[in-house]
mmCIF file of C-alpha atoms in Angstrom:
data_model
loop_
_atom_site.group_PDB
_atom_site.id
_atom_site.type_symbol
_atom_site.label_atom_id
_atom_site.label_comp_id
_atom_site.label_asym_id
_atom_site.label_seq_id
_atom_site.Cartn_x
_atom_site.Cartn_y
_atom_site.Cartn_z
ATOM 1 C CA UNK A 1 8.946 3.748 17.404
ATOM 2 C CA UNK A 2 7.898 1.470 15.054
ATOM 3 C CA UNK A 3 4.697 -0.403 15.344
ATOM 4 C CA UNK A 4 3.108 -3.418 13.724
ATOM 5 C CA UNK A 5 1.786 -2.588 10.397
ATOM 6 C CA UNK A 6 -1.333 -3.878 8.988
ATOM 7 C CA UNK A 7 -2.914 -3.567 5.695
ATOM 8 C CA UNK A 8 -5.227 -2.995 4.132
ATOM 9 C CA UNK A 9 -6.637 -1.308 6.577
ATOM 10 C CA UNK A 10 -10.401 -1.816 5.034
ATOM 11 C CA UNK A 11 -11.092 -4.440 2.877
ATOM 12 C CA UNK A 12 -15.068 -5.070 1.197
ATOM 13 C CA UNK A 13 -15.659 -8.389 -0.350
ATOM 14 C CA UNK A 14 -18.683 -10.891 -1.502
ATOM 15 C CA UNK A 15 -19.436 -13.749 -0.128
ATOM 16 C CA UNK A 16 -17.474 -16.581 -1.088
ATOM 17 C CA UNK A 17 -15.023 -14.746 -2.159
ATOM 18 C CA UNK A 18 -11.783 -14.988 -1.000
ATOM 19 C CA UNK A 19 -9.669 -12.561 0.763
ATOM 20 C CA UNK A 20 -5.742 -12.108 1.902
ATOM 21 C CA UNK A 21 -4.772 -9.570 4.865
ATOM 22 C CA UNK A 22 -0.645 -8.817 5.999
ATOM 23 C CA UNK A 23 0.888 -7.861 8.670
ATOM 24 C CA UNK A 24 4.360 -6.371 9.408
ATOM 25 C CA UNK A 25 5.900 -7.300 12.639
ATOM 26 C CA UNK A 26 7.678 -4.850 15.402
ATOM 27 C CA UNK A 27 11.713 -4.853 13.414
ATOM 28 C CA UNK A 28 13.074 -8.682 15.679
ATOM 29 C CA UNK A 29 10.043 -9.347 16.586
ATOM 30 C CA UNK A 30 9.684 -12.773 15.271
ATOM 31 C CA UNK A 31 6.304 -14.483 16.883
ATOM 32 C CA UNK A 32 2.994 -13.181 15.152
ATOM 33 C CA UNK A 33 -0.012 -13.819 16.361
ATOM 34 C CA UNK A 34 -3.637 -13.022 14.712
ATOM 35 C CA UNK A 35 -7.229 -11.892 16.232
ATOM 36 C CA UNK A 36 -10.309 -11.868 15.359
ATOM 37 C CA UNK A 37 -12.957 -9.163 16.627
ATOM 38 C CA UNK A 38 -16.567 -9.230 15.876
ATOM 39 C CA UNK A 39 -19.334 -6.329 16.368
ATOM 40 C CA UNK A 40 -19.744 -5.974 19.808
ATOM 41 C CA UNK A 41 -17.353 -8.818 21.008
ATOM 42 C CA UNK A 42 -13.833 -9.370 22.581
ATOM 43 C CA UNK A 43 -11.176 -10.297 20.712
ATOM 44 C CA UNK A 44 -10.197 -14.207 20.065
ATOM 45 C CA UNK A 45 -7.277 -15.696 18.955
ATOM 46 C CA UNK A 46 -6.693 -17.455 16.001
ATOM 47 C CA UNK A 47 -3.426 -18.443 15.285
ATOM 48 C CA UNK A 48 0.283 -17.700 16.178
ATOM 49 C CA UNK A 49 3.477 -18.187 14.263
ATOM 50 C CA UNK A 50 7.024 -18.552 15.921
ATOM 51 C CA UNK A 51 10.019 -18.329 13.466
ATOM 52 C CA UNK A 52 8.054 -19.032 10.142
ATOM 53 C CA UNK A 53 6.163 -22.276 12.027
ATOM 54 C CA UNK A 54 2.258 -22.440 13.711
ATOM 55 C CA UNK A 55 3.208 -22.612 17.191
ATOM 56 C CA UNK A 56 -0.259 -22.019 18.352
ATOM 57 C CA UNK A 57 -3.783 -22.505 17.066
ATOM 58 C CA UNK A 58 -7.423 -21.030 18.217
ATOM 59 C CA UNK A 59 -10.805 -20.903 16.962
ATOM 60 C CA UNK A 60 -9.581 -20.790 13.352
ATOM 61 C CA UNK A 61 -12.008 -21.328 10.850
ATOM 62 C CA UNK A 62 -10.692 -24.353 8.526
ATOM 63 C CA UNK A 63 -11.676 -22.070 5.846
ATOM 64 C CA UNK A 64 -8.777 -19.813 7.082
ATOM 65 C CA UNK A 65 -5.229 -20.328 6.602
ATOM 66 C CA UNK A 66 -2.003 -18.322 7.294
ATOM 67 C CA UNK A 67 1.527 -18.388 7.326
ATOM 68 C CA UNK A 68 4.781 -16.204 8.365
ATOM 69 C CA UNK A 69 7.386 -16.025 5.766
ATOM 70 C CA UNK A 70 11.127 -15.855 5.934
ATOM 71 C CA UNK A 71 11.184 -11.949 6.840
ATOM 72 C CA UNK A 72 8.489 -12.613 9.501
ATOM 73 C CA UNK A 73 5.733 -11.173 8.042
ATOM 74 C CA UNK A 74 2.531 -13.186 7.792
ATOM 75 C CA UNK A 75 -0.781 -13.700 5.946
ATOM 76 C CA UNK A 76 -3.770 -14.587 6.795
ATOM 77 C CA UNK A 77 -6.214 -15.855 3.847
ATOM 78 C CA UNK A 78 -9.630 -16.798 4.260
ATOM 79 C CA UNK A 79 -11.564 -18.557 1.675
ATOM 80 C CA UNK A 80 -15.246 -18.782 0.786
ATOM 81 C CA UNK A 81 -16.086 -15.938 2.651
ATOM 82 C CA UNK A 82 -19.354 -15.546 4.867
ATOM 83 C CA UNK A 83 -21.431 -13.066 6.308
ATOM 84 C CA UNK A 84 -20.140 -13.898 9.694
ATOM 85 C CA UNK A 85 -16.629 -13.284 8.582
ATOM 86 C CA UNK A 86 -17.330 -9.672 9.055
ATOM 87 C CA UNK A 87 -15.038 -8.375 11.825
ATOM 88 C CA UNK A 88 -11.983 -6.733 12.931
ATOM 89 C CA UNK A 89 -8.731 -8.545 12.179
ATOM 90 C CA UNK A 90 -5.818 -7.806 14.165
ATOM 91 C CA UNK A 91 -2.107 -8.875 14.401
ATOM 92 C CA UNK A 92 -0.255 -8.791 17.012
ATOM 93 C CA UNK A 93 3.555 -9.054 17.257
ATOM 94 C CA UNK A 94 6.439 -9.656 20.465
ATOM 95 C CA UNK A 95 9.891 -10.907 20.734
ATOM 96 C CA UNK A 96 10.779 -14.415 21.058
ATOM 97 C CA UNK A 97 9.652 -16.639 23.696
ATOM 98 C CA UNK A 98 13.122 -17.325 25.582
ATOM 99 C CA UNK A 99 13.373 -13.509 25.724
ATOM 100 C CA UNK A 100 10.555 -13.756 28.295
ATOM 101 C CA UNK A 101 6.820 -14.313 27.936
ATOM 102 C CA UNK A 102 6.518 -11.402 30.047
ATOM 103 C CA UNK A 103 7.316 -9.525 26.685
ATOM 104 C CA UNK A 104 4.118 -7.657 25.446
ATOM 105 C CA UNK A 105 2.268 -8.543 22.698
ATOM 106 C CA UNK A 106 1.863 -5.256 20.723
ATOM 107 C CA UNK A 107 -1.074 -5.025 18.546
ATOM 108 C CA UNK A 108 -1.889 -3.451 15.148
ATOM 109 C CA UNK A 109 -4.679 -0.911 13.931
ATOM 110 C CA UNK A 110 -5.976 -3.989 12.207
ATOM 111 C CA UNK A 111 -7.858 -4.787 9.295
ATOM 112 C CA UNK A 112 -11.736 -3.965 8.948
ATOM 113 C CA UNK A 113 -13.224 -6.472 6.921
ATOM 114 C CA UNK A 114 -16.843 -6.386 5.671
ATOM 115 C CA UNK A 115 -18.591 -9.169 3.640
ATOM 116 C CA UNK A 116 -21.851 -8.380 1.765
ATOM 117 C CA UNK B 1 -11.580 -19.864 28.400
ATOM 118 C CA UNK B 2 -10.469 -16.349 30.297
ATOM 119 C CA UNK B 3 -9.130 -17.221 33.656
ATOM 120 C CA UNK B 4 -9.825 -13.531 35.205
ATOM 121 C CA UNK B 5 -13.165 -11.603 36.346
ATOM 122 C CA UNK B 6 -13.425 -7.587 35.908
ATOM 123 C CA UNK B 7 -16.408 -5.402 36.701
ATOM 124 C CA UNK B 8 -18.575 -4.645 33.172
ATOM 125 C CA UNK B 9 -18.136 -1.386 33.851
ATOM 126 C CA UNK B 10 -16.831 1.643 36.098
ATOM 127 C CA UNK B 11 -17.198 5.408 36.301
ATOM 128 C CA UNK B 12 -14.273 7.852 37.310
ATOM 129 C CA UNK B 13 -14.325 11.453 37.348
ATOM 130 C CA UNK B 14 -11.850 13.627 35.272
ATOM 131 C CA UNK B 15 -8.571 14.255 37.139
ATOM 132 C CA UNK B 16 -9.029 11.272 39.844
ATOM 133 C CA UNK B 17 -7.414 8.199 39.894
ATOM 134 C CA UNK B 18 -8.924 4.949 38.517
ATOM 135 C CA UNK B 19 -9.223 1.658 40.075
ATOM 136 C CA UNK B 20 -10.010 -0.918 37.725
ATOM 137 C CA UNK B 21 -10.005 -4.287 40.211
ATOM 138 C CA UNK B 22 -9.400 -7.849 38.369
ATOM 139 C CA UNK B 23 -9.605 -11.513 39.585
ATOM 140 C CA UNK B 24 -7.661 -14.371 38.674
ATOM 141 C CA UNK B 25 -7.524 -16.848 41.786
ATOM 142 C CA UNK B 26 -6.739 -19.722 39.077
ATOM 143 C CA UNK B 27 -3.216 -17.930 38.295
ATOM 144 C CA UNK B 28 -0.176 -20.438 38.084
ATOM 145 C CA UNK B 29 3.161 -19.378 39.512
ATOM 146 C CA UNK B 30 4.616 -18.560 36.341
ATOM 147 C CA UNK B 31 2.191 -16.670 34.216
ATOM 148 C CA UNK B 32 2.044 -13.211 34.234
ATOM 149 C CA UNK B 33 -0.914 -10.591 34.579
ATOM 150 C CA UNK B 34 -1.123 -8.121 31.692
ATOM 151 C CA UNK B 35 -3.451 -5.395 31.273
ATOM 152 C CA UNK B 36 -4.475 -4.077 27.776
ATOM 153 C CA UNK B 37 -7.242 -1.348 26.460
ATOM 154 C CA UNK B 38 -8.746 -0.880 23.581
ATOM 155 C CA UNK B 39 -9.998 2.785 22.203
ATOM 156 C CA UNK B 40 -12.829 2.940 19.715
ATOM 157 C CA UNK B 41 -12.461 -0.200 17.912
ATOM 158 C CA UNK B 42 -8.550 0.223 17.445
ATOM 159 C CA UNK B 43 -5.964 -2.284 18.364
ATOM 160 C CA UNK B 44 -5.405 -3.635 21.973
ATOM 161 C CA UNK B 45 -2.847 -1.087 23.211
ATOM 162 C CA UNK B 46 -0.316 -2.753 26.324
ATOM 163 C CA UNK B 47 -0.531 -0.298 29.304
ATOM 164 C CA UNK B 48 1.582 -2.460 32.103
ATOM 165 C CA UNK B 49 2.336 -6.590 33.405
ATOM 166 C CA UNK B 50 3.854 -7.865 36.404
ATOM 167 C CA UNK B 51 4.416 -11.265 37.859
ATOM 168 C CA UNK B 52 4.161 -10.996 41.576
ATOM 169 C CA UNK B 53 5.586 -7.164 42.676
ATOM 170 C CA UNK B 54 3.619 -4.124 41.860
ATOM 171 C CA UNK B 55 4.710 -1.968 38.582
ATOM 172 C CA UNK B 56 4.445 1.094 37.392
ATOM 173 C CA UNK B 57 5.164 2.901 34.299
ATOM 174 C CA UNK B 58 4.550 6.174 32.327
ATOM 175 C CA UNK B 59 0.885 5.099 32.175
ATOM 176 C CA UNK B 60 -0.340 3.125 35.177
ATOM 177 C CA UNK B 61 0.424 1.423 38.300
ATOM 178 C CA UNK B 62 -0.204 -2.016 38.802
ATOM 179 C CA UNK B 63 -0.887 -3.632 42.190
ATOM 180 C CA UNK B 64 -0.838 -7.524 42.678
ATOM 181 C CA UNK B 65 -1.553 -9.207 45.876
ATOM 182 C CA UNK B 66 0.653 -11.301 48.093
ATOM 183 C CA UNK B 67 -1.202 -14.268 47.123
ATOM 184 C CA UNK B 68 -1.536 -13.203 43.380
ATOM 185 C CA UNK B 69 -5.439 -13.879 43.351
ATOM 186 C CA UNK B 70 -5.924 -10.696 42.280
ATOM 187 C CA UNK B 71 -4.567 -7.207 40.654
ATOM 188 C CA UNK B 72 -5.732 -3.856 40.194
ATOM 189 C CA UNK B 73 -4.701 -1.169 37.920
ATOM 190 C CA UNK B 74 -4.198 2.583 38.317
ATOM 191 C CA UNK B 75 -4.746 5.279 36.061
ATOM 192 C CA UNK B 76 -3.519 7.935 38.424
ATOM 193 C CA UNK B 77 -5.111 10.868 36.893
ATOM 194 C CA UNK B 78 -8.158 10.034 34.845
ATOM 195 C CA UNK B 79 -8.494 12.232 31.552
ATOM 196 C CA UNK B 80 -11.592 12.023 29.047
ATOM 197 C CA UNK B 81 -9.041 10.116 26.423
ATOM 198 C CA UNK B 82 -8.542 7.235 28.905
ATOM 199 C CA UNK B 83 -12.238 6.251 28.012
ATOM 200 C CA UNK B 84 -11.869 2.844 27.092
ATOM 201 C CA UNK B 85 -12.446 -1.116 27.370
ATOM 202 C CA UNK B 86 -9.975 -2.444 29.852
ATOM 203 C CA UNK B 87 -8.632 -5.705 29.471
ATOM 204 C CA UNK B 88 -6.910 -8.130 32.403
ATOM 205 C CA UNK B 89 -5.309 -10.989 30.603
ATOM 206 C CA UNK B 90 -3.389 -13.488 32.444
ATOM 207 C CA UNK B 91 -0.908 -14.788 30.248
ATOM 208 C CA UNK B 92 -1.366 -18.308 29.097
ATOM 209 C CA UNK B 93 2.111 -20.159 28.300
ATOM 210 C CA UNK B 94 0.964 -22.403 25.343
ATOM 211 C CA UNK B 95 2.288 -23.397 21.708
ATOM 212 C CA UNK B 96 4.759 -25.543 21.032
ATOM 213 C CA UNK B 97 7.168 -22.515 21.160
ATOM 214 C CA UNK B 98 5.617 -21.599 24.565
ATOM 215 C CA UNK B 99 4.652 -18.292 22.596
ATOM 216 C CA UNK B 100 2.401 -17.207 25.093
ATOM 217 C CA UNK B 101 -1.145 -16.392 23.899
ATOM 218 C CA UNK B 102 -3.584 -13.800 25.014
ATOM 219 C CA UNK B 103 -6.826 -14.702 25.957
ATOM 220 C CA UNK B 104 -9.279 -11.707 26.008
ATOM 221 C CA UNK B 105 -12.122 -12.134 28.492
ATOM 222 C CA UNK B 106 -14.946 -9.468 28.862
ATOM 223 C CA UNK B 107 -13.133 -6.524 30.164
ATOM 224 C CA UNK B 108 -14.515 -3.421 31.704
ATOM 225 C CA UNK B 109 -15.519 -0.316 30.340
ATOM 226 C CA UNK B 110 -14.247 2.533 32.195
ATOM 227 C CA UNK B 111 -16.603 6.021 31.036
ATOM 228 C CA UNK B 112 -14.419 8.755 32.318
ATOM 229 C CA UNK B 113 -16.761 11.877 32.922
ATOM 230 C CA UNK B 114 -15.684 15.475 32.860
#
């Protein structure tokens, strides 16, 4: 079956550089949602998209900014990157909401970014 | 915040069934218990949910109490690959789509031993 596709998969950057990950939704999935994971810590939530619009928002960095486009796949870009930006980035995808929030949320492989 | 409480950590021998117990005595009527793990630094991967009767699927059971305070999961037959953070989530309905979010609290490691 097909899964949620991330890439790229690693990504190496300076800091304040800026940097642009994807992700590719489950086919009619249309609600995206996007993590962040650093060393040794849980994942948090960042952001979620229903239908091309921010239904959601978390401990998003104002740096950070994302959007889901009209085939439902999204981007997340963060600006002036820091050292503390260096974490796992995943995506998550599910169906929409009147479909039943007791849909699961099915993650990607995510997207290992490191800042130097 | 995370509105359930799981061990830090559990040992299960190979081949015997896993018990991994969660709190959430804060649950609302409506939202739903989910659990998720996570392998080695890959992506959260769903194992089973339930509202307020027990599930089970190809990869666990899930057991909720009457009261819904709390929920444990079953790995019925523990293998070395099911070594892994396990997450209980309860389902927060949020957004102004009511999309749902996931809130990922500490989880507990499970060490399966051969």
């Amino acid at each position: 079956a097909a899964g949620v596709i991330q890439s790229p998969r690693h990504l190496i950057k300076e800091k304040r550089e800026t940097a642009t990950l994807k992700c590719y939704p489950i086919p009619r999935h249309d609600t995206v949602y996007w993590y962040q994971q650093g060393p040794g810590q849980d994942p948090q939530f960042l952001i979620s998209f229903y239908e091309k619009m921010q239904s959601d928002k978390g401990s998003i960095p104002d740096r950070f900014s994302a959007q889901q486009f009209s085939d439902y796949h999204s981007e997340l870009n963060m600006s002036s990157l820091e050292l503390g930006d260096s974490a796992l980035y995943f995506c998550a995808s599910s169906p929409e909401p009147h479909e039943g929030w007791g849909s699961p949320l099915h993650f990607g492989n995510g997207t290992r970014l490191t800042v130097t | 915040d995370a509105k359930t409480t799981q061990p830090p950590s559990m040992d299960c021998a190979e081949g015997r069934a896993a018990n991994l117990p969660c709190n959430h005595s804060t649950i609302s009527g409506n939202e739903y218990v989910y659990w998720y793990r996570q392998i080695h630094s890959q992506g959260p991967q769903y194992i089973i949910h339930g509202l307020k009767n027990n599930e089970t699927n190809e990869m666990a059971s899930l057991i909720i109490t009457e009261d819904r305070k709390s929920s444990t999961l079953i790995l019925p037959h523990a293998t070395l690959r099911d070594t892994a953070v396990y997450y209980c989530i309860v389902r927060v309905l949020s957004g102004s789509s009511n999309t749902g979010k996931l809130i990922f609290g500490q989880g507990t490691t499970l060490q399966v031993k051969p």
